[in-house]
Amino acid sequence: MQIGFIGLGNMGGPMAANLVQAGHHVTGFDLAAPMPQGVTAASSAAEAAERADVVITMLPNGAILRAVAQEIIPAMAEGAGFVDCSTVDVESARAVASQAEEAGLLPVDAPVSGGVGGAAAGTLTFMAGGSEQAFNKAQPLFEIMGQKAVHCGGAGNGQAAKICNNMILGITMIGTCEAFALADKLGLDRQAMFDVVSTSSGYSWTMNAYCPAPGVGPQSPADNGYQPGFAADLMLKDLRLSQQAAEAADADTPMGAAARDLYARFVEAEDGAGKDFSAMLPRFEKRGRGA
Ligand code: NAD
């Protein structure tokens, strides 16, 4: 297949490399990132998109996606797939999809979970929104870049699934970290805390698979000085998207709002920038109720 790939950063670079490895012809464009081996460099996004059977975008945010879409949609051949794997606001995803559909393209919003490690290993999970026909066109590529793709419904529903999942993740991480910090102050050993909670009703992915306490549970960023992993900055981005969507849909999400505010403080006013999102634990550890 002839693939155009726009946005070859930390995630897009290894994803494009996996498509090349699987035998596809990939033409790429990025404003700054180097081309992965085997990817043919284009001089513009439009050039990467013309003649492509499928164009994949992996960009920082909705405003950039809208600008890139504006440029590539007129260049793309009718019937081509337009798969946006970036995490963006639901509104931008739906606006771009309707513009693409009007031009006779097959758009899918397909944000991912699995991070940079999953992108390199080809084990991402895709959450996809779009028509059946558009999803089916993208499916063989999802199989190369990931291990699972869930078709969540119409345009924007992939983004909706992503931000709802990450809202739960942010809230749960905070809950797990504050419980560890409380347990410390009550004199409870962290290993004992893990042994009980990981097999009791407080269990969760953040406790069982990504434990924020160093030396406890499976290997996680906590065991590596809280190097990301999944950066607190990216969690903040996703929590902001969840609250933007909640406002637009008039949904009451008090815990999501609290999690957004806490990650905003951690990243922008404290020392959380560049750390894994589980570094909330050392943050709580240092504080008392007055802080
Ligand atoms: P990144 O900043 O490393 O990559 C984005 C790339 O887009 C950069 O190389 C940048 O130069 C390029 N770019 C920006 N504007 C452009 C334009 N107009 N034309 C062409 N290229 C342009 O970010 P990333 O970590 O690869 O993340 C990409 C997306 O994936 C984001 O939406 C992010 O939220 C999402 N995501 C990231 C992770 C992660 O762990 N990094 C996990 C899940 C989802």
Coordinates of C-alpha atoms and ligand atoms in Angstrom, one line a residue:
M1 CA 0.0 0.0 0.0
Q2 CA 1.1 3.6 -0.6
I3 CA 1.0 5.4 2.7
G4 CA 1.4 9.1 3.5
F5 CA 2.6 9.7 7.1
I6 CA 2.4 13.2 8.6
G7 CA 3.9 13.8 12.1
L8 CA 6.9 11.5 12.7
G9 CA 7.7 12.4 16.3
N10 CA 8.1 10.1 19.3
M11 CA 5.0 8.1 18.3
G12 CA 4.7 8.6 14.6
G13 CA 8.4 7.8 13.8
P14 CA 8.3 4.2 15.1
M15 CA 4.8 3.6 13.8
A16 CA 5.9 4.6 10.3
A17 CA 9.0 2.4 10.7
N18 CA 6.8 -0.6 11.4
L19 CA 4.7 0.0 8.3
V20 CA 8.0 0.1 6.2
Q21 CA 9.1 -3.1 7.8
A22 CA 5.8 -4.7 6.9
G23 CA 6.5 -3.9 3.2
H24 CA 4.5 -0.8 2.7
H25 CA 5.7 2.2 0.8
V26 CA 5.7 5.2 3.2
T27 CA 6.1 8.9 2.2
G28 CA 6.5 11.1 5.2
F29 CA 6.4 14.7 6.2
D30 CA 7.3 16.4 9.5
L31 CA 8.3 20.0 10.3
A32 CA 11.2 19.0 12.5
A33 CA 11.6 15.2 13.2
P34 CA 14.0 13.1 11.1
M35 CA 12.7 10.6 8.6
P36 CA 12.8 7.0 10.0
Q37 CA 14.8 4.6 7.9
G38 CA 13.0 3.6 4.7
V39 CA 10.5 6.4 4.7
T40 CA 10.7 8.7 1.6
A41 CA 10.8 12.4 2.6
A42 CA 8.2 14.7 1.1
S43 CA 8.6 18.4 0.9
S44 CA 5.1 19.2 2.2
A45 CA 2.1 17.5 3.9
A46 CA 0.2 17.8 0.6
E47 CA 3.0 16.0 -1.3
A48 CA 3.0 13.2 1.3
A49 CA -0.7 12.8 0.9
E50 CA -1.2 12.8 -2.9
R51 CA -1.3 9.4 -4.5
A52 CA -1.6 7.7 -1.0
D53 CA -4.1 4.9 -0.5
V54 CA -4.1 5.9 3.2
V55 CA -2.8 9.0 5.0
I56 CA -1.9 8.7 8.7
T57 CA -1.5 11.8 10.9
M58 CA 0.2 11.8 14.3
L59 CA 0.2 15.4 15.4
P60 CA 0.3 17.3 18.7
N61 CA -3.2 18.8 18.9
G62 CA -6.5 19.6 17.2
A63 CA -5.5 23.0 15.8
I64 CA -2.6 21.5 14.0
L65 CA -4.7 18.6 12.8
R66 CA -7.2 21.1 11.4
A67 CA -4.5 23.0 9.6
V68 CA -2.9 19.9 8.1
A69 CA -6.3 18.5 7.1
Q70 CA -7.0 21.8 5.3
E71 CA -3.9 21.3 3.3
I72 CA -4.0 17.5 2.5
I73 CA -7.7 16.9 1.9
P74 CA -7.7 18.6 -1.5
A75 CA -4.6 16.8 -2.5
M76 CA -5.9 13.3 -1.7
A77 CA -7.4 10.9 -4.2
E78 CA -11.2 10.1 -3.8
G79 CA -11.7 6.9 -1.8
A80 CA -8.5 7.2 0.1
G81 CA -8.4 6.6 3.9
F82 CA -7.5 9.4 6.3
V83 CA -6.5 8.0 9.7
D84 CA -5.8 10.4 12.4
C85 CA -4.0 8.7 15.3
S86 CA -3.3 12.0 17.3
T87 CA -5.1 12.6 20.5
V88 CA -7.3 15.7 19.8
D89 CA -10.5 17.3 21.0
V90 CA -13.7 15.5 19.9
E91 CA -14.9 18.6 18.1
S92 CA -11.8 18.9 15.9
A93 CA -12.0 15.2 15.1
R94 CA -15.6 15.5 14.0
A95 CA -15.0 18.7 12.0
V96 CA -12.1 17.1 10.1
A97 CA -14.0 13.9 9.5
S98 CA -17.0 15.7 7.9
Q99 CA -14.7 17.8 5.7
A100 CA -13.0 14.6 4.6
E101 CA -16.2 12.8 3.9
E102 CA -17.5 15.7 1.8
A103 CA -14.3 15.3 -0.3
G104 CA -15.1 11.6 -0.8
L105 CA -12.5 10.3 1.6
L106 CA -12.8 7.6 4.3
P107 CA -11.9 9.3 7.6
V108 CA -11.2 7.5 10.9
D109 CA -10.2 9.0 14.2
A110 CA -8.0 6.4 15.8
P111 CA -6.1 7.7 18.9
V112 CA -3.8 5.2 20.6
S113 CA -3.0 3.8 24.0
G114 CA 0.4 2.1 24.7
G115 CA 2.9 5.0 24.5
V116 CA 6.2 5.2 22.9
G117 CA 7.1 1.6 23.9
G118 CA 3.9 0.3 22.2
A119 CA 4.6 2.4 19.1
A120 CA 8.1 0.8 18.8
A121 CA 6.9 -2.7 19.5
G122 CA 3.8 -2.5 17.3
T123 CA 1.6 -3.3 20.2
L124 CA -0.6 -0.1 20.4
T125 CA -4.4 -0.3 21.0
F126 CA -6.4 1.8 18.6
M127 CA -9.8 3.3 19.5
A128 CA -11.5 4.1 16.2
G129 CA -14.4 6.3 15.1
G130 CA -15.8 6.3 11.6
S131 CA -17.8 4.4 9.1
E132 CA -17.5 0.6 8.8
Q133 CA -16.0 1.1 5.3
A134 CA -13.4 3.5 6.6
F135 CA -12.5 1.3 9.6
N136 CA -12.1 -1.7 7.3
K137 CA -9.7 0.2 5.1
A138 CA -7.5 1.1 8.1
Q139 CA -7.7 -2.3 9.8
P140 CA -4.7 -4.0 8.1
L141 CA -2.5 -1.0 9.1
F142 CA -3.8 -1.2 12.7
E143 CA -2.8 -4.8 12.7
I144 CA 0.8 -3.9 11.9
M145 CA 1.1 -0.9 14.3
G146 CA -0.9 -2.4 17.1
Q147 CA -2.3 -5.5 18.7
K148 CA -5.9 -4.4 19.0
A149 CA -8.3 -2.0 17.3
V150 CA -11.8 -1.4 18.7
H151 CA -14.4 0.2 16.4
C152 CA -16.2 2.6 18.8
G153 CA -18.8 4.0 16.4
G154 CA -19.1 7.1 14.3
A155 CA -16.7 10.0 13.8
G156 CA -15.2 11.3 17.0
N157 CA -16.0 8.2 19.1
G158 CA -12.4 7.0 19.1
Q159 CA -11.4 10.3 20.7
A160 CA -14.4 10.0 23.1
A161 CA -13.2 6.6 24.2
K162 CA -9.6 7.7 24.6
I163 CA -10.4 10.7 26.9
C164 CA -12.9 8.8 29.0
N165 CA -10.3 6.0 29.5
N166 CA -7.6 8.5 30.4
M167 CA -9.9 10.4 32.7
I168 CA -10.4 7.2 34.7
L169 CA -6.6 6.6 34.5
G170 CA -5.8 10.1 35.9
I171 CA -8.3 9.9 38.7
T172 CA -7.2 6.4 39.6
M173 CA -3.6 7.3 39.7
I174 CA -4.2 10.2 42.1
G175 CA -6.4 7.9 44.3
T176 CA -3.7 5.2 44.3
C177 CA -0.9 7.7 45.2
E178 CA -2.8 9.5 47.9
A179 CA -3.7 6.1 49.5
F180 CA 0.0 5.1 49.5
A181 CA 0.9 8.5 51.1
L182 CA -1.8 8.0 53.8
A183 CA -0.7 4.4 54.4
D184 CA 2.9 5.7 54.9
K185 CA 1.7 8.1 57.6
L186 CA -0.3 5.4 59.3
G187 CA 2.8 3.2 59.5
L188 CA 1.6 0.7 57.0
D189 CA 4.4 -1.1 55.0
R190 CA 4.2 -0.4 51.2
Q191 CA 4.6 -4.0 50.3
A192 CA 1.8 -5.0 52.6
M193 CA -0.4 -2.2 51.2
F194 CA 0.3 -3.5 47.7
D195 CA -0.4 -7.1 48.7
V196 CA -3.7 -6.3 50.1
V197 CA -5.0 -3.7 47.6
S198 CA -3.8 -5.5 44.5
T199 CA -6.0 -8.5 45.5
S200 CA -8.9 -6.5 47.1
S201 CA -11.6 -4.2 45.9
G202 CA -9.2 -1.2 45.6
Y203 CA -7.3 -2.9 42.8
S204 CA -6.7 -1.1 39.5
W205 CA -4.4 -1.0 36.6
T206 CA -2.4 1.8 38.3
M207 CA -1.9 -0.3 41.4
N208 CA -1.5 -3.8 39.8
A209 CA 0.3 -3.0 36.6
Y210 CA 1.9 0.4 37.0
C211 CA 2.5 0.7 40.8
P212 CA 3.6 4.2 41.7
A213 CA 5.7 3.0 44.7
P214 CA 9.3 2.1 43.9
G215 CA 10.4 -1.5 44.5
V216 CA 6.8 -2.6 44.9
G217 CA 4.7 -4.6 42.4
P218 CA 5.8 -5.1 38.8
Q219 CA 8.6 -3.0 37.2
S220 CA 7.3 0.6 36.5
P221 CA 8.5 4.1 36.0
A222 CA 8.7 4.5 39.8
D223 CA 11.6 2.0 39.6
N224 CA 13.4 4.3 37.2
G225 CA 13.3 7.6 39.0
Y226 CA 9.9 8.4 37.5
Q227 CA 11.2 8.9 34.0
P228 CA 8.2 8.6 31.7
G229 CA 6.5 6.2 30.8
F230 CA 3.5 8.3 30.3
A231 CA 4.5 11.9 31.1
A232 CA 2.4 14.0 33.6
D233 CA 2.3 16.7 30.8
L234 CA 0.5 14.3 28.5
M235 CA -1.9 13.2 31.2
L236 CA -2.7 16.9 31.8
K237 CA -3.4 17.3 28.1
D238 CA -5.8 14.4 28.1
L239 CA -7.6 15.5 31.3
R240 CA -8.0 19.0 29.7
L241 CA -9.6 17.4 26.6
S242 CA -11.9 15.4 28.8
Q243 CA -13.1 18.5 30.6
Q244 CA -13.4 20.4 27.3
A245 CA -15.7 17.6 26.1
A246 CA -17.6 17.5 29.3
E247 CA -18.4 21.2 29.1
A248 CA -19.5 20.9 25.5
A249 CA -21.7 17.9 26.3
D250 CA -23.0 19.3 29.7
A251 CA -21.6 16.2 31.6
D252 CA -21.0 16.5 35.3
T253 CA -17.4 15.2 35.9
P254 CA -16.3 16.6 39.3
M255 CA -13.5 14.0 39.8
G256 CA -12.2 14.6 36.3
A257 CA -12.1 18.3 36.9
A258 CA -10.3 17.8 40.2
A259 CA -7.7 15.5 38.5
R260 CA -7.2 18.1 35.8
D261 CA -6.6 20.8 38.4
L262 CA -4.2 18.7 40.4
Y263 CA -2.1 17.7 37.3
A264 CA -2.1 21.3 36.1
R265 CA -0.6 22.4 39.5
F266 CA 1.9 19.5 39.4
V267 CA 3.1 20.3 35.9
E268 CA 2.8 24.0 35.7
A269 CA 3.5 25.3 39.3
E270 CA 5.4 22.4 40.9
D271 CA 8.1 20.0 39.7
G272 CA 6.0 17.6 37.7
A273 CA 7.0 18.6 34.1
G274 CA 8.9 15.9 32.4
K275 CA 8.1 13.3 35.1
D276 CA 6.0 10.2 34.8
F277 CA 2.4 10.8 35.8
S278 CA 2.9 8.3 38.7
A279 CA 5.3 10.9 40.3
M280 CA 2.1 12.1 42.1
L281 CA 3.2 9.7 44.9
P282 CA 6.4 11.6 45.9
R283 CA 4.4 14.8 45.5
F284 CA 1.8 13.6 48.1
E285 CA 4.6 12.0 50.3
K286 CA 6.1 15.4 50.9
R287 CA 2.9 17.2 51.9
G288 CA 0.6 17.5 54.8
R289 CA -3.1 18.6 54.9
G290 CA -2.2 22.3 54.9
A291 CA -0.2 22.2 51.7
Ligands
NAD1 P1 5.8 14.6 19.3 O1 5.7 16.0 19.6 O2 7.0 13.8 19.5 O3 5.4 14.4 17.7 C1 4.6 15.3 17.0 C2 5.3 15.6 15.6 O4 4.4 16.4 14.8 C3 6.6 16.4 15.8 O5 7.6 15.7 15.2 C4 6.3 17.7 15.1 O6 7.4 18.3 14.4 C5 5.2 17.3 14.1 N1 4.4 18.4 13.6 C6 3.9 19.4 14.3 N2 3.2 20.2 13.4 C7 3.3 19.7 12.2 C8 2.8 20.0 10.9 N3 2.1 21.1 10.7 N4 3.2 19.3 9.9 C9 3.9 18.2 10.0 N5 4.4 17.8 11.2 C10 4.1 18.5 12.3 O7 4.5 14.0 20.0 P2 4.2 12.4 20.2 O8 4.6 12.0 21.5 O9 4.6 11.6 19.0 O10 2.6 12.4 20.2 C11 1.8 12.6 19.0 C12 0.3 12.4 19.4 O11 0.1 11.2 20.0 C13 -0.2 13.5 20.4 O12 -1.5 13.9 20.0 C14 -0.2 12.8 21.7 O13 -1.1 13.3 22.6 C15 -0.5 11.3 21.3 N6 -0.1 10.3 22.2 C16 1.2 10.3 22.7 C17 1.6 9.3 23.5 C18 3.0 9.3 24.1 O14 3.3 8.5 25.0 N7 3.9 10.1 23.5 C19 0.7 8.3 23.9 C20 -0.5 8.3 23.3 C21 -0.9 9.3 22.5

